[in-house]
XYZ file of C-alpha atoms in Angstrom:
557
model
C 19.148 -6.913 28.378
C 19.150 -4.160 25.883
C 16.041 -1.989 24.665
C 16.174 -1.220 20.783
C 14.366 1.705 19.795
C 12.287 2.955 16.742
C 14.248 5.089 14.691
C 13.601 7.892 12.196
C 12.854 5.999 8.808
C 14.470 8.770 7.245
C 11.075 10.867 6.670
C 10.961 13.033 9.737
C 7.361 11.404 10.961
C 6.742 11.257 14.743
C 5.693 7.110 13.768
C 5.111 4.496 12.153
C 2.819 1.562 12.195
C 4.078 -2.082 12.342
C 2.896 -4.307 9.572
C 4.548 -7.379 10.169
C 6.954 -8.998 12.177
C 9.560 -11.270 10.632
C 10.957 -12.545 13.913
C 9.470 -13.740 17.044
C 10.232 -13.734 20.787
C 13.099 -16.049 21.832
C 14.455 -16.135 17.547
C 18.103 -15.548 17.201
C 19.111 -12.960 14.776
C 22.027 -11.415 13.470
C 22.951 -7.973 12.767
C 21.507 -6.284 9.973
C 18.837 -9.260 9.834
C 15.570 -8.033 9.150
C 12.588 -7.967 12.322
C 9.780 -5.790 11.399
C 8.067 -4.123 8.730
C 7.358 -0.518 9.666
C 4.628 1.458 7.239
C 5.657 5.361 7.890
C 2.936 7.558 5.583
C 4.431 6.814 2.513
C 6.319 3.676 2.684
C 6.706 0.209 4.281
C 10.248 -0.175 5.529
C 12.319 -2.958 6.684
C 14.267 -2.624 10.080
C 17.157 -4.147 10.784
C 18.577 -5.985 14.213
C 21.467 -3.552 15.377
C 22.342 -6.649 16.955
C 23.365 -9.931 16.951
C 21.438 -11.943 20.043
C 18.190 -13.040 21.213
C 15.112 -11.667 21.439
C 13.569 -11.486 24.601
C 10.442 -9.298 24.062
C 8.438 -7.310 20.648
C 6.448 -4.538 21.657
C 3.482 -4.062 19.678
C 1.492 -6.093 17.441
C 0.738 -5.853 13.995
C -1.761 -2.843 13.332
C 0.315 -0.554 16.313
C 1.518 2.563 16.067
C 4.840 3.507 17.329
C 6.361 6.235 18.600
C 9.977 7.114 16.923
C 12.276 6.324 19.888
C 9.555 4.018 21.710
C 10.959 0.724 22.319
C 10.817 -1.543 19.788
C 12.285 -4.621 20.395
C 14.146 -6.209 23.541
C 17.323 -8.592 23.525
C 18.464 -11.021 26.042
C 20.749 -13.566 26.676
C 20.651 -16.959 27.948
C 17.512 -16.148 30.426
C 15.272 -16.120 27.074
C 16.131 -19.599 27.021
C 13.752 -21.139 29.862
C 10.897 -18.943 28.498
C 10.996 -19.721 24.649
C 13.704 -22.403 23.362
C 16.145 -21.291 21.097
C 15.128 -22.379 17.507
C 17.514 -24.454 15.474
C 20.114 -21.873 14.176
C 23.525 -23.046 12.689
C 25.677 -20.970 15.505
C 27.652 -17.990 13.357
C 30.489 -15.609 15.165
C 29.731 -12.539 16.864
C 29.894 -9.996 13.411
C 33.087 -7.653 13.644
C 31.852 -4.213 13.555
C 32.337 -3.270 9.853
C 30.222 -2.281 6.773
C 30.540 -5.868 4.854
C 28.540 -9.095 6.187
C 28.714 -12.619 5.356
C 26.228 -14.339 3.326
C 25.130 -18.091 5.246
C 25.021 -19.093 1.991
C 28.902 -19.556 1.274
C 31.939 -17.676 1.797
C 30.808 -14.883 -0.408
C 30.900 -11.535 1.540
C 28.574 -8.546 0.990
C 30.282 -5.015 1.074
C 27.331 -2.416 1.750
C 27.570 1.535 0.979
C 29.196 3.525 3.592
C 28.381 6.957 4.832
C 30.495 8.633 2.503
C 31.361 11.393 5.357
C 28.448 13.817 4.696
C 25.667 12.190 6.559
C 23.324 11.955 3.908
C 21.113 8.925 3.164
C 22.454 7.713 -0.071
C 24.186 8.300 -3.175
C 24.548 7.864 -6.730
C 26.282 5.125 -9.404
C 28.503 7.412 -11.584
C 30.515 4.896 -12.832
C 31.613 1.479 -11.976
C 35.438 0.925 -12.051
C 35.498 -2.751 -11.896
C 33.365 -5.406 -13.340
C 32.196 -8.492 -12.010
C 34.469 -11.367 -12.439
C 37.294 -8.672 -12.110
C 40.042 -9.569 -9.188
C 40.795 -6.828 -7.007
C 42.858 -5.475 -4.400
C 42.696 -4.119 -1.022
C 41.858 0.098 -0.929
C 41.269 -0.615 -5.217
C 38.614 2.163 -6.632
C 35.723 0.008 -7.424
C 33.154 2.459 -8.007
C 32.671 6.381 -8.274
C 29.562 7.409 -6.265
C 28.120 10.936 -6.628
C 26.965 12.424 -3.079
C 25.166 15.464 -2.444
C 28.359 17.818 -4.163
C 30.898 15.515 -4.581
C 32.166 12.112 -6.586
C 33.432 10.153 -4.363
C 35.615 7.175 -5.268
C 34.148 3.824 -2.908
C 37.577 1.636 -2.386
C 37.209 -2.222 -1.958
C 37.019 -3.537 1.743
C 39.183 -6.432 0.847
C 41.380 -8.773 -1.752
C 39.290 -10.940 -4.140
C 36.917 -11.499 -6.767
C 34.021 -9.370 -7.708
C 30.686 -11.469 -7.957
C 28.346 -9.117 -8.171
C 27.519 -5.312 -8.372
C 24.585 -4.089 -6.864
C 22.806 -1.013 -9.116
C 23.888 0.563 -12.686
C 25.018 3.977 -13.570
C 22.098 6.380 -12.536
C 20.444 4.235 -9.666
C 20.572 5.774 -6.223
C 21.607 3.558 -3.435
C 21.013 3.803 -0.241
C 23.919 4.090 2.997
C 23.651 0.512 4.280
C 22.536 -1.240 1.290
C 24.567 -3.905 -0.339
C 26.775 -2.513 -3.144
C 29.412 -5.197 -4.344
C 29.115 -8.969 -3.378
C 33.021 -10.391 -3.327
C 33.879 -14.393 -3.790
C 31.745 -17.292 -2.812
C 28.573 -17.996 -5.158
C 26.605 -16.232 -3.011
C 23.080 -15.358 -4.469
C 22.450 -18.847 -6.002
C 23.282 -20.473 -9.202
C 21.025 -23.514 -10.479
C 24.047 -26.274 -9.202
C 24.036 -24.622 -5.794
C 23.110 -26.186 -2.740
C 19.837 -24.883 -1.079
C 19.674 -23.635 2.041
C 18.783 -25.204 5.151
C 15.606 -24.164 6.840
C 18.107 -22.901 9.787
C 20.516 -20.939 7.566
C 17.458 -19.303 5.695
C 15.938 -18.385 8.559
C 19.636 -15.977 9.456
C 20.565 -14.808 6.424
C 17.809 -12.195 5.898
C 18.212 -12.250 1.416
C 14.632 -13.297 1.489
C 12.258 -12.074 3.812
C 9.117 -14.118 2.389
C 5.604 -13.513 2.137
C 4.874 -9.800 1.632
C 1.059 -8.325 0.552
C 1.449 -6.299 -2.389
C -2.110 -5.345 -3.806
C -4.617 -8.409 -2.673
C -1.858 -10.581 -3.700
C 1.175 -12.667 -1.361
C 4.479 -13.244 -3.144
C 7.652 -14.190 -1.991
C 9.784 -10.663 -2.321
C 13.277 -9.490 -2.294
C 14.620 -7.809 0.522
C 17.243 -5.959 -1.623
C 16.412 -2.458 -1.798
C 17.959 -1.988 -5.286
C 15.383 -4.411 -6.534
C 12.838 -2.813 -5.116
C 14.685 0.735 -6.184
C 14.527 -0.684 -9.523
C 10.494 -1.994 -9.889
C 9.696 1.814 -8.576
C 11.827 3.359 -11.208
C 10.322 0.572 -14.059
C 6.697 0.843 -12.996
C 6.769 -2.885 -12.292
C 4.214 -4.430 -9.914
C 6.749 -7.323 -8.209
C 3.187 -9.193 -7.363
C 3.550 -10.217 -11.226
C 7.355 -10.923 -11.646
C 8.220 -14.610 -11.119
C 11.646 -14.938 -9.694
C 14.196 -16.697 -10.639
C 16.475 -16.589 -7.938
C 17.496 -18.915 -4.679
C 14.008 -19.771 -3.334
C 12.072 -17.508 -5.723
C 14.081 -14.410 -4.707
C 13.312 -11.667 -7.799
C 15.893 -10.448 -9.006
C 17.332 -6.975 -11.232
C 17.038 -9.336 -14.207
C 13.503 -10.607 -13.406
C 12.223 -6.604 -12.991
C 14.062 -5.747 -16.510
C 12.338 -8.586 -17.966
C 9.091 -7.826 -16.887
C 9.794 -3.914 -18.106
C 10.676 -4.813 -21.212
C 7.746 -7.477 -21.648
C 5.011 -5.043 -20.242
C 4.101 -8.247 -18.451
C 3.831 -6.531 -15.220
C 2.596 -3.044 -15.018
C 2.672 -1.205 -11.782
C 0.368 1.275 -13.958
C -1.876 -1.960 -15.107
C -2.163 -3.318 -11.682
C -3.181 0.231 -10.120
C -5.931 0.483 -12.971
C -7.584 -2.565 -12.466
C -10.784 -1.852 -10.195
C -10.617 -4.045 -6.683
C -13.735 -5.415 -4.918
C -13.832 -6.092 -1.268
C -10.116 -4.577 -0.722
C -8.822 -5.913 2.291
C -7.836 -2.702 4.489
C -5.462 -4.870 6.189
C -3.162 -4.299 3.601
C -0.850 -1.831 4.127
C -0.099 -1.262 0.496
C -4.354 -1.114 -0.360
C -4.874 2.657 0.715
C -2.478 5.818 1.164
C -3.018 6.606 4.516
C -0.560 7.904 7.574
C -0.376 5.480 10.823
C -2.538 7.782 12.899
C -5.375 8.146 10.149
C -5.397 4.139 9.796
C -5.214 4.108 14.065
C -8.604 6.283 13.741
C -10.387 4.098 10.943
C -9.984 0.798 13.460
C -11.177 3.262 16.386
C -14.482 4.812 14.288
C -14.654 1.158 12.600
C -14.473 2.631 9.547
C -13.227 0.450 6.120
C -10.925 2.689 4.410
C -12.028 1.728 1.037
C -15.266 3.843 1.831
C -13.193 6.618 2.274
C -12.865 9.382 -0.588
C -9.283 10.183 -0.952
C -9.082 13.825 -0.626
C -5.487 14.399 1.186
C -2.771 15.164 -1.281
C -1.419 12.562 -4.030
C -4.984 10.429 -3.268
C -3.777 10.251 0.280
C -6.605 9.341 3.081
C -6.798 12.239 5.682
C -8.956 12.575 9.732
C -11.117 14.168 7.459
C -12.246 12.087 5.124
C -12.028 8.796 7.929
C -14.681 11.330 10.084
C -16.948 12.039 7.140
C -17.310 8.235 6.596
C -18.221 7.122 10.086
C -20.734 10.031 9.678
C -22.317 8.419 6.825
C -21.174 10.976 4.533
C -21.726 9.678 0.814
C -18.203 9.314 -0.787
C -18.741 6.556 -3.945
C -21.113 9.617 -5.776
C -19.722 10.152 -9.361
C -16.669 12.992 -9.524
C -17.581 16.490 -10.716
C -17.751 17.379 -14.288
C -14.417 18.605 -15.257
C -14.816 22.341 -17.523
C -14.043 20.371 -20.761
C -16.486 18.028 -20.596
C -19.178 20.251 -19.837
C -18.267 22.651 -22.450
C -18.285 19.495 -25.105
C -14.902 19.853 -25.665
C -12.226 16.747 -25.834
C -10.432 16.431 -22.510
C -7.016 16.706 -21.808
C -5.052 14.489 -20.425
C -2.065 16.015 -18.400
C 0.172 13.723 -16.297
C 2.295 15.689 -13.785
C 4.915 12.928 -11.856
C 6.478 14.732 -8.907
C 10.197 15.058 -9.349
C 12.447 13.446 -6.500
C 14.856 15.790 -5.461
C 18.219 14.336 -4.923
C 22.007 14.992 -5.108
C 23.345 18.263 -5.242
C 19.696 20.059 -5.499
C 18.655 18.007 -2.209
C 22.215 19.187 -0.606
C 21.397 22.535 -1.330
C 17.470 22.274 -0.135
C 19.523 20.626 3.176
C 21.787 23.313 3.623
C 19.139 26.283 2.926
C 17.028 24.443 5.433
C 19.860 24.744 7.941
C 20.939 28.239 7.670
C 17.799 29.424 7.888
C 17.308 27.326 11.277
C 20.289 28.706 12.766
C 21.554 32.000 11.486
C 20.683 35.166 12.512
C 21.126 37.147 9.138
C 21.365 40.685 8.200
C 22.035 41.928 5.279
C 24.042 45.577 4.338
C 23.640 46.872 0.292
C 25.623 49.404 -0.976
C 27.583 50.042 -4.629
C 30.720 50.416 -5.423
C 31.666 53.201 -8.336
C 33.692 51.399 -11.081
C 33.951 53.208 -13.729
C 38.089 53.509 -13.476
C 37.940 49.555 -14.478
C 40.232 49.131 -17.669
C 38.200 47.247 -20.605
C 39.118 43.275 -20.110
C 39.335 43.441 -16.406
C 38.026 39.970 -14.647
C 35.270 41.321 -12.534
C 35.421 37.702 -10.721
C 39.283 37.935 -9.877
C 38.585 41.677 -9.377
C 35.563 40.641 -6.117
C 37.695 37.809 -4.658
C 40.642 39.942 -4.273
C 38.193 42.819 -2.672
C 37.189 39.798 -0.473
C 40.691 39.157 0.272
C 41.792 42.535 1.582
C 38.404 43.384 3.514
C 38.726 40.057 5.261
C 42.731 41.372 6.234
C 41.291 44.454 7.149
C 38.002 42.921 9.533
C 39.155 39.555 10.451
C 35.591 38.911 12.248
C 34.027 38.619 9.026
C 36.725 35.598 8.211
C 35.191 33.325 10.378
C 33.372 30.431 11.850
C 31.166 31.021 14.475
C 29.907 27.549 16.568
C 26.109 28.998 17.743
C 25.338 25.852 19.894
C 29.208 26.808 22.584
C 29.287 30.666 21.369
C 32.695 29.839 20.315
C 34.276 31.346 17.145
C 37.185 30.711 15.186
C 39.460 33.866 13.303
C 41.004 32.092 10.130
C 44.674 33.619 9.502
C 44.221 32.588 5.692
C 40.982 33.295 3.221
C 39.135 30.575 1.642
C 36.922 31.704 -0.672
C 33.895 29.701 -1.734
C 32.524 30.721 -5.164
C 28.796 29.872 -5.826
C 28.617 28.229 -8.993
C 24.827 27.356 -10.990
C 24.624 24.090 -12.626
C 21.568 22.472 -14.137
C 22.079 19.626 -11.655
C 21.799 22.875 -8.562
C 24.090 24.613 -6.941
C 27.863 23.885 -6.384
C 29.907 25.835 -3.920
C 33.647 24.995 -4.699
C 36.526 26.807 -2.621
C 39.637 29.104 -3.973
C 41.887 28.092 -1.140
C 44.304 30.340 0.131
C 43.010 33.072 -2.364
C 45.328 35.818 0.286
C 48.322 34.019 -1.390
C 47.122 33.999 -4.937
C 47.135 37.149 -7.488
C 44.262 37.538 -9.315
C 45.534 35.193 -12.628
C 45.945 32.760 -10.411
C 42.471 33.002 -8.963
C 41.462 32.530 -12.221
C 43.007 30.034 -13.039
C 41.499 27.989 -9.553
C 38.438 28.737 -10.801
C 38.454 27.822 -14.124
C 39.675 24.550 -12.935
C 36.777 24.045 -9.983
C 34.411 24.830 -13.221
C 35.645 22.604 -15.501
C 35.331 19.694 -12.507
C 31.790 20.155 -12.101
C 31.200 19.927 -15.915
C 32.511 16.698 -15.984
C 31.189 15.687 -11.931
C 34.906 15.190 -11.183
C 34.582 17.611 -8.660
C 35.965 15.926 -4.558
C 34.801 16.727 -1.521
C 38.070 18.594 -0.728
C 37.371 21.540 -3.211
C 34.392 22.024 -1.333
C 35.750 21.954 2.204
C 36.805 24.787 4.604
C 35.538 27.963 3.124
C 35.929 30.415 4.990
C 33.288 33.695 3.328
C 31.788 33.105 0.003
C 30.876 34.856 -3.246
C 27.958 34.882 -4.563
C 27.969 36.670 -8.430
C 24.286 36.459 -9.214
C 24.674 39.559 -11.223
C 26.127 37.599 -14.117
C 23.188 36.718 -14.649
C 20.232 38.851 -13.929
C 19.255 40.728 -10.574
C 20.763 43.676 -8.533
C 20.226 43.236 -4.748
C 19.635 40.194 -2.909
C 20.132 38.156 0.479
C 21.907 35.883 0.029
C 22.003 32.730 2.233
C 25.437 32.475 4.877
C 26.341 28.625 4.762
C 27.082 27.790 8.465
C 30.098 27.669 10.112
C 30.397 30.665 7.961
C 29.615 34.031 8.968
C 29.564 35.938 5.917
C 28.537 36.184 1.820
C 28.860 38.839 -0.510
C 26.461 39.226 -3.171
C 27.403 41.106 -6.543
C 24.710 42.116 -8.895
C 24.071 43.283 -12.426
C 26.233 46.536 -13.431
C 24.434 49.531 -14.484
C 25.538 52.813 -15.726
C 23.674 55.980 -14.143
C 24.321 59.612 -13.354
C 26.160 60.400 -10.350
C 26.393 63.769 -8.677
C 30.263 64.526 -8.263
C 32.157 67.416 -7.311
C 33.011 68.130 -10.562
C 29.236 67.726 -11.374
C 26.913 64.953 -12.916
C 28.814 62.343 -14.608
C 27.936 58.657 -16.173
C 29.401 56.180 -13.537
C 29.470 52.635 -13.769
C 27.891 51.338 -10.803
C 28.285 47.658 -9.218
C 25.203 46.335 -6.466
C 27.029 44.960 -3.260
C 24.577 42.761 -0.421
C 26.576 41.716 2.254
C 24.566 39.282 4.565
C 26.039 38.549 7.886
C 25.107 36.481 10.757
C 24.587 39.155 13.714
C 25.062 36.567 16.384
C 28.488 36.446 15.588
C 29.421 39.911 14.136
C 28.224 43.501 15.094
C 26.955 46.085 12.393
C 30.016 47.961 12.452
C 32.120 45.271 11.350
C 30.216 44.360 8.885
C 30.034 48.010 7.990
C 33.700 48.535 8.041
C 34.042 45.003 5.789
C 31.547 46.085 2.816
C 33.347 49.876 2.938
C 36.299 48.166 2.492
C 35.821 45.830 -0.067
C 33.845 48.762 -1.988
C 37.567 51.069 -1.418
C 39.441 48.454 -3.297
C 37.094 47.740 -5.764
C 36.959 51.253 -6.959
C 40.726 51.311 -7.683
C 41.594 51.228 -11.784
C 43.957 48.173 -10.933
């Protein structure tokens, strides 16, 4: 017997509430197949088998909330039998552990999106290398696929012919989803066979009758579909499909965009009378705050929506099995009651995504972990020769302090209180984009002079202007720069990316008097912040570090 589960629907919520089963006890299913519709607070998801088998036992019913990491489902073997006989289900072989399935419809094979080696969730089209029709080869470049700082080239699986591609330049697609369908006719044609009842019922492309509004339609389980009718404002309740058995397709939503036939915005407009609170789709509420409205028998639609973007909260479930009136007329907005027109201002949250969402990520996980501290000082440079590369001019300072106090060169493991002394310097330059912020990495900057520093960086530049920019130039730094001053500002903290131990931040130069020996003279003055992560360096190192990257830094050449 083995236990499956609930997993984190990628949201971070302790639950989620089960809408629907698409399975039942003593079903076969294979992996990847569909078994339950899970509504966290802000979406219903599909989840998967993580195994091909039978199912011996579903916990919960629909309207339950579960606990992420409760069990959710139970698989057996032959015992199941005697209690609930096995359905009619042409037999398949046990699935090879890879990242492409087989369609039941034909000998088509579906090649989903890897983890491209960051751990992140999804990624982006870029470009699509191949076309479908095209014949390919093994390890071929079918697609480049931008990931939170990289493009990453997606080779193909196997040898064959490309049926389909799943998603355009610009759509986001998600690790696990289908990406390129190879061979077969997989995904129906109109002189294509239809499915038997027993090969429909395994192959999980349509998972049937799904509420959307106060309305049941037979819906795609492809998640670029669905990607797609979000980013069109297209209510799939109104597309008719015209795929295998009704399945909608990226043709039917574009259709319908184009048409204005199906308006997520017209559908959401349209006033609703006797809403069925059933529907998981009806009201924007959390698992727990529906859990509360069965307990208090409260109908959500008597609820005023007062939680953030017209979300249901406790509150507002309380207030209504109180009595409390929540259908009186909204408040008179300042324009009205001053006479004046109104004015309409629509504000659409932004998803953040790609590199911005790496860096939210990473800032998110520094802070969690490091201990920092940061040192400021300046650093006299007036003896600088006009033309001298102020960039070339910090990562060589870098270079010599980190010779000087190796401890600063370093990665420090926080979890084993292990560390690790690198023999060479890896600098990683912090570099602003509109898209966020990039962090490529001079490598081996001790062996480079300072044209040749330039010259690294010029090239790392010219990668992210044209999101050419691999994974490798962004791998094993070492310490990092940070040249805010370039910009605007003079001190700062800035943020240590983990395994790192150390960043130096430069800010604006400023002339001001200085009180010398020989008197007061007009200096040339450069900001320094060094932040450090104490757990793995003392105060005098870092101390020693920023003295000695201000000694070289005041040298003419």
């Amino acid at each position: 017997m083995k236990q499956f589960n609930l997993p984190d629907l990628g949201e971070g919520l302790p639950d989620a509430e089960i809408v629907r089963w698409l399975v039942k006890e003593g079903d076969v299913v294979a992996v990847d197949q569909p078994m339950v519709e899970m509504e966290t607070a802000k979406a219903v998801v599909e989840v998967p088998s993580p195994n091909a088998g039978r199912i011996a036992k579903l916990h919960g019913n629909a309207g339950d909330v579960i606990d992420v990491g409760a069990v959710l489902v139970t698989f057996g073997d032959g015992e199941v039998a005697e209690a609930a006989p096995a359905p009619k289900v042409a037999e398949k072989p046990a699935a090879a552990p890879s990242n492409s399935s087989q369609d039941q419809g034909g000998s088509s094979e579906i090649f989903k999106l890897p983890d491209l080696g960051e751990g992140l969730p999804d990624a982006e089209v870029v470009r699509w290398l191949v076309g479908e029709g095209d014949s390919i080869e093994i390890d071929q470049p079918m697609v480049e696929m931008e990931t939170a700082k990289a493009v990453v080239e997606v080779p193909s699986p196997v040898a064959g012919t490309v049926t389909k591609l799943y998603g355009q330049a610009g759509d986001v697609i998600e690790v696990g989803a289908p990406l390129v369908e190879f061979g077969g006719t997989a995904g129906g044609t109109d002189n294509s066979p239809a499915p038997t009842e027993e090969k429909a019922a395994d192959s999980g492309t349509v998972v049937g009758a799904v509420e959307v509004g106060n309305t049941v339609v037979a819906e795609s389980s492809s998640a670029v579909v669905k990607a797609l009718a979000r980013k069109l404002k297209v209510d799939l309740s109104q597309v008719k499909g015209t795929g295998a058995n009704g399945q909608i397709t990226q043709k039917d939503v574009k259709e319908a965009s184009t048409n204005g036939t199906a308006s997520a915005a017209k559908v959401e407009a349209a006033p609703v009378s006797g809403t069925d609170t059933s529907n998981p789709l009806a009201y924007k509420a959390s698992p727990a705050v529906r859990a509360l409205a069965r307990k208090l028998g409260v109908d959500l639609g008597a609820c005023a929506a007062s939680g953030r973007k017209g979300s249901i909260t406790r509150d507002d479930v309380e207030t209504a099995s109180k009595g409390g009136n929540v259908s009186s007329a909204p408040a008179m907005s300042a324009s009205q009651a001053s006479g004046l027109p109104p004015v309409n201002l629509e504000i659409k949250p932004e998803t953040v995504r790609g590199v911005r969402r790496a860096m939210s990520m990473g800032m998110a996980h520094s802070h969690a972990t490091v201990v920092p501290t940061t040192l400021v000082e300046d650093a006299d440079i007036s003896a600088w020769p006009k033309g001298t590369d102020s960039l070339a001019r910090y990562v060589r300072a870098l270079v010599t302090a980190a010779k000087q106090v190796p401890a600063m060169n370093a990665w420090f493991d926080g979890q084993n209180f292990e560390r690790i002394i690198h023999p060479n310097v890896n600098v990683g330059i912090a570099v602003d984009s509109g898209d966020g912020l990039y962090v490529p990495v001079v490598h081996n900057a001790d062996r480079m002079d300072m044209a040749g520093v330039r010259s690294v960086v010029q090239e790392l530049r010219k990668k992210i202007e044209t999101k050419s920019l691999k994974q490798e130039d962004q791998q094993n730094g070492t310490i990092t720069l940070s040249n805010y001053g370039s910009i605007a500002g003079r001190y700062g903290t800035p943020v240590i990316s983990p395994p790192q131990v150390a960043i130096m931040g430069t800010g604006r130069f400023r002339n001001e008097l200085k009180l010398t020996d020989k008197g007061i003279t007009n200096a040339k003055m450069l900001p320094l912040s060094l932040t450090f992560d104490h757990r793995a360096c003392t105060g005098g190192e870092a101390a020693r570090f920023l003295a000695a990257v201000i000694e070289d830094l005041q040298k003419a050449r």
